[in-house]
Amino acid sequence: MSLEQPAWFADLDAWWLPAAGEDVVARVRPLGFDSQRRLHVECGSRAWTTQMRLVADSLAKRVNECLPDYDVTGLIIHPYARRLPPVVEERWQELLGEDLGTQIIPLMMSRQGQELSTMALSAQARDRFHDMIPEVLERVRRLLGPDSALVEVRDPFLYPVTVVVTASDDWDNRDIIERALLDTWHDVTQVFGPEHLLSFEHAGYSQADRFVHEWAAHHVPSPEDLLPHVRTHDEEERRTREALLISRKPDLCLAFVTDPDQPTRMADAAREASIPVRAITRDTTAGA
């Protein structure tokens, strides 16, 4: 894949920073433009891959505002993937083609290199890849050479989206929570499609957690190992529950805060783990 970098491209402070903001700039790197003037970007984590897909259209518009003479037509998000044989990572898009190569993520080689696992970012990409599996298997085997043990390329599983929810202890507005959860569900469905699993996770000890649990029970499936709702004031137990949720690397943290100057502990932990946070107050249903 050949990408163009115009002379002004390297001056990221002049166009990328004002368009994307400091949080995105720290975690998402622009790579260049293709022949259709789509901006390709590379994300530093799975969570930011999801976030960028959710805001791709609006971010493309902001880039255009900063580059009025260039006419950017869209964004191509290059997803984060775990380590594979370097040659497979380097030539994955060449093996699949540019468009499909950004929609199917190679995850790992297992069973002593006999099996390649992948993940699809859309149902359409999953179905296209399924039809190509014999061809992809042969291409990867040739790429790895005569000593390759690869005998199977698995059908991709669909990318699961996980949102962790936290709230101030005194948060009592059920309506705002339900509107925000519905908006998030709508955003994920529009970007990823209705077949993707979306789960809302919470620490399970506040009144707001109960609101989330009750709403999600009627709208989306929850992980089998989701922590039960238990009222507790034990700080050690709270910290343990919160750390467990953040360690699962959710794609987004929704934080309902009564005081914007006092974010929740779990929201702070999410930011430290480079997980995008949407802070929501009683005056708004969405925020940053």
Tab-separated table of C-alpha atoms in Angstrom:
chain	number	residue	atom	x	y	z
A	1	MET	CA	0.000	0.000	0.000
A	2	SER	CA	1.427	3.350	-1.066
A	3	LEU	CA	0.355	6.414	0.925
A	4	GLU	CA	0.970	10.035	0.042
A	5	GLN	CA	2.379	12.488	2.587
A	6	PRO	CA	2.132	16.052	1.212
A	7	ALA	CA	4.791	18.562	2.169
A	8	TRP	CA	2.639	19.951	4.996
A	9	PHE	CA	1.848	16.487	6.411
A	10	ALA	CA	4.727	16.376	8.920
A	11	ASP	CA	3.535	19.557	10.666
A	12	LEU	CA	0.996	17.690	12.810
A	13	ASP	CA	0.569	20.624	15.196
A	14	ALA	CA	-0.868	22.660	12.343
A	15	TRP	CA	-3.648	20.264	11.281
A	16	TRP	CA	-3.807	16.953	13.200
A	17	LEU	CA	-3.664	18.406	16.732
A	18	PRO	CA	-6.441	21.021	16.241
A	19	ALA	CA	-8.606	18.459	14.416
A	20	ALA	CA	-8.145	15.492	16.770
A	21	GLY	CA	-7.215	16.942	20.174
A	22	GLU	CA	-4.418	16.033	22.559
A	23	ASP	CA	-5.868	12.702	23.768
A	24	VAL	CA	-6.201	11.339	20.229
A	25	VAL	CA	-2.836	12.718	19.079
A	26	ALA	CA	-1.123	10.877	21.940
A	27	ARG	CA	-2.580	7.532	20.864
A	28	VAL	CA	-3.426	7.704	17.155
A	29	ARG	CA	-0.842	8.310	14.421
A	30	PRO	CA	-1.728	9.553	10.908
A	31	LEU	CA	0.044	7.508	8.224
A	32	GLY	CA	-0.853	9.307	4.981
A	33	PHE	CA	-3.479	9.584	2.252
A	34	ASP	CA	-4.423	6.995	-0.347
A	35	SER	CA	-5.428	7.646	-3.968
A	36	GLN	CA	-9.021	8.354	-2.840
A	37	ARG	CA	-7.791	11.011	-0.388
A	38	ARG	CA	-8.761	8.927	2.624
A	39	LEU	CA	-6.598	9.551	5.681
A	40	HIS	CA	-5.110	6.353	7.127
A	41	VAL	CA	-4.412	6.322	10.867
A	42	GLU	CA	-2.845	3.760	13.180
A	43	CYS	CA	-4.187	3.236	16.715
A	44	GLY	CA	-2.070	2.354	19.723
A	45	SER	CA	-4.580	0.011	21.389
A	46	ARG	CA	-7.753	-1.974	20.835
A	47	ALA	CA	-9.751	0.565	22.842
A	48	TRP	CA	-8.651	3.457	20.667
A	49	THR	CA	-9.377	1.456	17.520
A	50	THR	CA	-12.992	1.223	18.671
A	51	GLN	CA	-13.148	4.880	19.679
A	52	MET	CA	-11.771	6.041	16.332
A	53	ARG	CA	-14.299	3.960	14.418
A	54	LEU	CA	-17.077	5.584	16.440
A	55	VAL	CA	-15.881	9.133	15.699
A	56	ALA	CA	-14.390	8.594	12.218
A	57	ASP	CA	-16.998	10.608	10.295
A	58	SER	CA	-16.953	13.599	12.627
A	59	LEU	CA	-13.144	13.546	12.827
A	60	ALA	CA	-12.867	13.511	9.015
A	61	LYS	CA	-15.034	16.648	8.942
A	62	ARG	CA	-12.791	18.359	11.504
A	63	VAL	CA	-9.688	17.428	9.499
A	64	ASN	CA	-11.315	18.998	6.447
A	65	GLU	CA	-11.940	22.172	8.416
A	66	CYS	CA	-8.208	22.317	9.159
A	67	LEU	CA	-7.310	21.407	5.546
A	68	PRO	CA	-9.849	23.331	3.457
A	69	ASP	CA	-7.771	22.976	0.289
A	70	TYR	CA	-7.256	19.197	0.425
A	71	ASP	CA	-10.761	17.608	0.521
A	72	VAL	CA	-10.292	14.556	2.777
A	73	THR	CA	-12.943	11.953	1.852
A	74	GLY	CA	-12.816	9.768	4.974
A	75	LEU	CA	-10.714	7.851	7.490
A	76	ILE	CA	-9.295	4.339	7.303
A	77	ILE	CA	-8.583	2.939	10.772
A	78	HIS	CA	-5.694	0.505	11.021
A	79	PRO	CA	-6.465	-1.693	14.039
A	80	TYR	CA	-4.202	-2.720	16.834
A	81	ALA	CA	-3.182	-6.391	16.699
A	82	ARG	CA	-1.185	-8.717	18.908
A	83	ARG	CA	2.231	-9.864	17.765
A	84	LEU	CA	2.505	-12.421	14.968
A	85	PRO	CA	5.429	-13.502	12.825
A	86	PRO	CA	6.703	-10.079	11.659
A	87	VAL	CA	6.369	-10.946	7.991
A	88	VAL	CA	2.650	-11.744	8.453
A	89	GLU	CA	2.041	-8.419	10.208
A	90	GLU	CA	4.000	-6.476	7.633
A	91	ARG	CA	2.303	-8.001	4.584
A	92	TRP	CA	-1.189	-8.733	5.913
A	93	GLN	CA	-2.888	-6.052	3.827
A	94	GLU	CA	-1.000	-7.215	0.775
A	95	LEU	CA	-2.262	-10.762	1.387
A	96	LEU	CA	-5.909	-9.742	1.726
A	97	GLY	CA	-6.115	-6.510	-0.224
A	98	GLU	CA	-6.192	-3.026	1.279
A	99	ASP	CA	-9.878	-2.791	2.180
A	100	LEU	CA	-10.320	-6.273	3.663
A	101	GLY	CA	-6.912	-6.097	5.314
A	102	THR	CA	-8.116	-3.231	7.529
A	103	GLN	CA	-11.297	-5.121	8.467
A	104	ILE	CA	-9.794	-8.495	9.436
A	105	ILE	CA	-7.292	-8.506	12.330
A	106	PRO	CA	-4.786	-11.375	12.520
A	107	LEU	CA	-4.600	-12.302	16.201
A	108	MET	CA	-2.236	-15.182	16.852
A	109	MET	CA	-0.651	-18.392	15.646
A	110	SER	CA	-1.578	-21.253	17.983
A	111	ARG	CA	-1.120	-25.038	18.231
A	112	GLN	CA	2.617	-24.699	17.549
A	113	GLY	CA	2.007	-22.540	14.501
A	114	GLN	CA	-0.628	-24.806	12.957
A	115	GLU	CA	-3.589	-22.433	13.347
A	116	LEU	CA	-4.122	-18.751	12.548
A	117	SER	CA	-6.899	-16.962	14.467
A	118	THR	CA	-8.491	-13.762	13.217
A	119	MET	CA	-11.140	-11.239	14.237
A	120	ALA	CA	-13.535	-9.335	11.962
A	121	LEU	CA	-14.577	-5.731	12.482
A	122	SER	CA	-17.792	-6.264	10.503
A	123	ALA	CA	-20.106	-9.102	9.528
A	124	GLN	CA	-19.600	-8.253	5.864
A	125	ALA	CA	-15.825	-8.569	6.204
A	126	ARG	CA	-16.267	-11.852	8.096
A	127	ASP	CA	-18.350	-13.304	5.265
A	128	ARG	CA	-15.923	-12.123	2.583
A	129	PHE	CA	-12.979	-13.568	4.468
A	130	HIS	CA	-14.773	-16.907	4.932
A	131	ASP	CA	-14.927	-17.335	1.162
A	132	MET	CA	-11.210	-16.546	0.883
A	133	ILE	CA	-9.911	-18.860	3.620
A	134	PRO	CA	-8.373	-21.542	1.336
A	135	GLU	CA	-6.647	-18.825	-0.691
A	136	VAL	CA	-5.446	-16.981	2.434
A	137	LEU	CA	-4.103	-20.222	3.902
A	138	GLU	CA	-2.053	-20.888	0.793
A	139	ARG	CA	-0.752	-17.309	0.645
A	140	VAL	CA	0.349	-17.303	4.295
A	141	ARG	CA	2.010	-20.710	3.916
A	142	ARG	CA	3.993	-19.453	0.929
A	143	LEU	CA	4.922	-16.311	2.851
A	144	LEU	CA	6.203	-18.304	5.844
A	145	GLY	CA	8.221	-20.661	3.676
A	146	PRO	CA	8.656	-24.422	3.420
A	147	ASP	CA	9.057	-24.901	7.183
A	148	SER	CA	5.599	-23.477	7.922
A	149	ALA	CA	3.406	-25.691	10.138
A	150	LEU	CA	0.226	-23.757	9.306
A	151	VAL	CA	-2.655	-26.053	8.319
A	152	GLU	CA	-5.747	-24.012	9.257
A	153	VAL	CA	-7.037	-20.442	9.121
A	154	ARG	CA	-10.018	-20.113	11.439
A	155	ASP	CA	-13.253	-18.325	10.605
A	156	PRO	CA	-13.068	-14.862	12.213
A	157	PHE	CA	-15.123	-14.091	15.258
A	158	LEU	CA	-16.867	-10.732	15.344
A	159	TYR	CA	-15.234	-7.985	17.337
A	160	PRO	CA	-16.896	-7.735	20.785
A	161	VAL	CA	-17.419	-4.226	22.146
A	162	THR	CA	-17.222	-3.709	25.908
A	163	VAL	CA	-18.230	-0.548	27.776
A	164	VAL	CA	-17.458	-0.171	31.473
A	165	VAL	CA	-19.678	2.177	33.476
A	166	THR	CA	-18.816	4.078	36.637
A	167	ALA	CA	-20.602	6.797	38.591
A	168	SER	CA	-20.292	9.073	41.581
A	169	ASP	CA	-21.700	7.421	44.700
A	170	ASP	CA	-24.493	10.003	44.950
A	171	TRP	CA	-25.600	9.726	41.311
A	172	ASP	CA	-29.359	9.128	41.287
A	173	ASN	CA	-30.562	10.129	37.809
A	174	ARG	CA	-31.733	6.958	36.061
A	175	ASP	CA	-33.005	8.800	32.957
A	176	ILE	CA	-29.604	10.239	32.015
A	177	ILE	CA	-27.961	6.844	32.447
A	178	GLU	CA	-30.535	5.130	30.259
A	179	ARG	CA	-30.274	7.781	27.551
A	180	ALA	CA	-26.485	7.534	27.527
A	181	LEU	CA	-26.582	3.722	27.357
A	182	LEU	CA	-29.090	3.888	24.509
A	183	ASP	CA	-26.965	6.439	22.647
A	184	THR	CA	-23.893	4.254	23.080
A	185	TRP	CA	-25.765	1.168	21.890
A	186	HIS	CA	-26.974	3.135	18.864
A	187	ASP	CA	-23.438	4.374	18.047
A	188	VAL	CA	-21.975	0.865	18.283
A	189	THR	CA	-24.775	-0.632	16.178
A	190	GLN	CA	-24.357	2.015	13.487
A	191	VAL	CA	-20.581	1.619	13.309
A	192	PHE	CA	-20.139	-2.121	13.865
A	193	GLY	CA	-23.539	-3.598	13.018
A	194	PRO	CA	-26.206	-5.407	15.061
A	195	GLU	CA	-24.423	-8.779	15.119
A	196	HIS	CA	-21.560	-7.610	17.316
A	197	LEU	CA	-21.795	-8.429	21.003
A	198	LEU	CA	-22.029	-5.286	23.143
A	199	SER	CA	-21.764	-5.611	26.890
A	200	PHE	CA	-21.998	-2.999	29.642
A	201	GLU	CA	-19.906	-3.868	32.693
A	202	HIS	CA	-19.949	-2.204	36.114
A	203	ALA	CA	-18.440	-2.711	39.542
A	204	GLY	CA	-21.835	-3.623	40.976
A	205	TYR	CA	-21.984	-1.636	44.204
A	206	SER	CA	-23.736	1.693	43.560
A	207	GLN	CA	-27.291	2.730	42.808
A	208	ALA	CA	-26.117	3.805	39.330
A	209	ASP	CA	-24.688	0.300	38.790
A	210	ARG	CA	-28.117	-1.119	39.539
A	211	PHE	CA	-29.669	1.205	36.946
A	212	VAL	CA	-27.111	-0.018	34.380
A	213	HIS	CA	-27.673	-3.660	35.289
A	214	GLU	CA	-31.443	-3.385	34.961
A	215	TRP	CA	-31.305	-1.516	31.641
A	216	ALA	CA	-28.726	-3.860	30.114
A	217	ALA	CA	-30.690	-6.937	31.211
A	218	HIS	CA	-33.524	-5.844	28.931
A	219	HIS	CA	-31.441	-4.644	25.973
A	220	VAL	CA	-28.048	-6.364	25.638
A	221	PRO	CA	-26.439	-9.609	26.828
A	222	SER	CA	-23.918	-9.389	29.659
A	223	PRO	CA	-20.800	-11.503	30.228
A	224	GLU	CA	-21.441	-14.620	32.292
A	225	ASP	CA	-18.755	-13.609	34.760
A	226	LEU	CA	-20.085	-10.072	35.328
A	227	LEU	CA	-19.822	-9.184	38.983
A	228	PRO	CA	-23.177	-9.359	40.819
A	229	HIS	CA	-24.717	-6.206	42.244
A	230	VAL	CA	-23.581	-6.024	45.882
A	231	ARG	CA	-23.893	-2.961	48.092
A	232	THR	CA	-20.583	-2.528	49.870
A	233	HIS	CA	-18.656	0.241	51.566
A	234	ASP	CA	-15.454	-1.786	51.871
A	235	GLU	CA	-12.805	0.268	50.039
A	236	GLU	CA	-10.481	-2.674	49.422
A	237	GLU	CA	-13.268	-4.670	47.803
A	238	ARG	CA	-14.261	-1.687	45.668
A	239	ARG	CA	-10.702	-1.154	44.466
A	240	THR	CA	-10.377	-4.844	43.605
A	241	ARG	CA	-13.584	-4.823	41.562
A	242	GLU	CA	-12.630	-1.645	39.726
A	243	ALA	CA	-9.117	-2.899	38.945
A	244	LEU	CA	-10.547	-6.134	37.532
A	245	LEU	CA	-12.863	-4.271	35.155
A	246	ILE	CA	-10.095	-1.995	33.883
A	247	SER	CA	-7.705	-4.956	33.472
A	248	ARG	CA	-10.146	-6.448	30.952
A	249	LYS	CA	-9.306	-3.526	28.637
A	250	PRO	CA	-12.817	-2.287	27.777
A	251	ASP	CA	-13.279	-0.194	24.661
A	252	LEU	CA	-14.889	2.751	26.431
A	253	CYS	CA	-15.578	4.035	29.945
A	254	LEU	CA	-18.819	5.911	30.605
A	255	ALA	CA	-18.425	8.030	33.737
A	256	PHE	CA	-21.481	9.667	35.329
A	257	VAL	CA	-20.189	12.400	37.623
A	258	THR	CA	-22.063	14.821	39.859
A	259	ASP	CA	-19.060	17.170	40.047
A	260	PRO	CA	-17.038	17.557	36.800
A	261	ASP	CA	-13.975	18.535	38.848
A	262	GLN	CA	-14.091	15.252	40.795
A	263	PRO	CA	-14.015	12.313	38.344
A	264	THR	CA	-14.523	8.816	39.664
A	265	ARG	CA	-11.556	6.676	40.624
A	266	MET	CA	-12.352	4.165	37.895
A	267	ALA	CA	-12.491	6.909	35.244
A	268	ASP	CA	-9.020	8.041	36.320
A	269	ALA	CA	-7.778	4.441	36.129
A	270	ALA	CA	-9.283	4.077	32.653
A	271	ARG	CA	-7.455	7.179	31.427
A	272	GLU	CA	-4.189	5.905	32.890
A	273	ALA	CA	-4.757	2.665	30.963
A	274	SER	CA	-5.334	4.641	27.725
A	275	ILE	CA	-9.037	3.703	27.643
A	276	PRO	CA	-11.262	6.483	26.213
A	277	VAL	CA	-13.561	8.077	28.787
A	278	ARG	CA	-16.875	9.842	28.143
A	279	ALA	CA	-17.750	11.956	31.173
A	280	ILE	CA	-21.440	12.728	31.623
A	281	THR	CA	-22.912	15.210	34.104
A	282	ARG	CA	-26.482	15.918	35.153
A	283	ASP	CA	-26.529	18.836	32.687
A	284	THR	CA	-25.530	16.797	29.630
A	285	THR	CA	-26.047	13.358	28.119
A	286	ALA	CA	-22.652	13.219	26.442
A	287	GLY	CA	-19.275	14.731	27.083
A	288	ALA	CA	-15.552	14.256	26.809
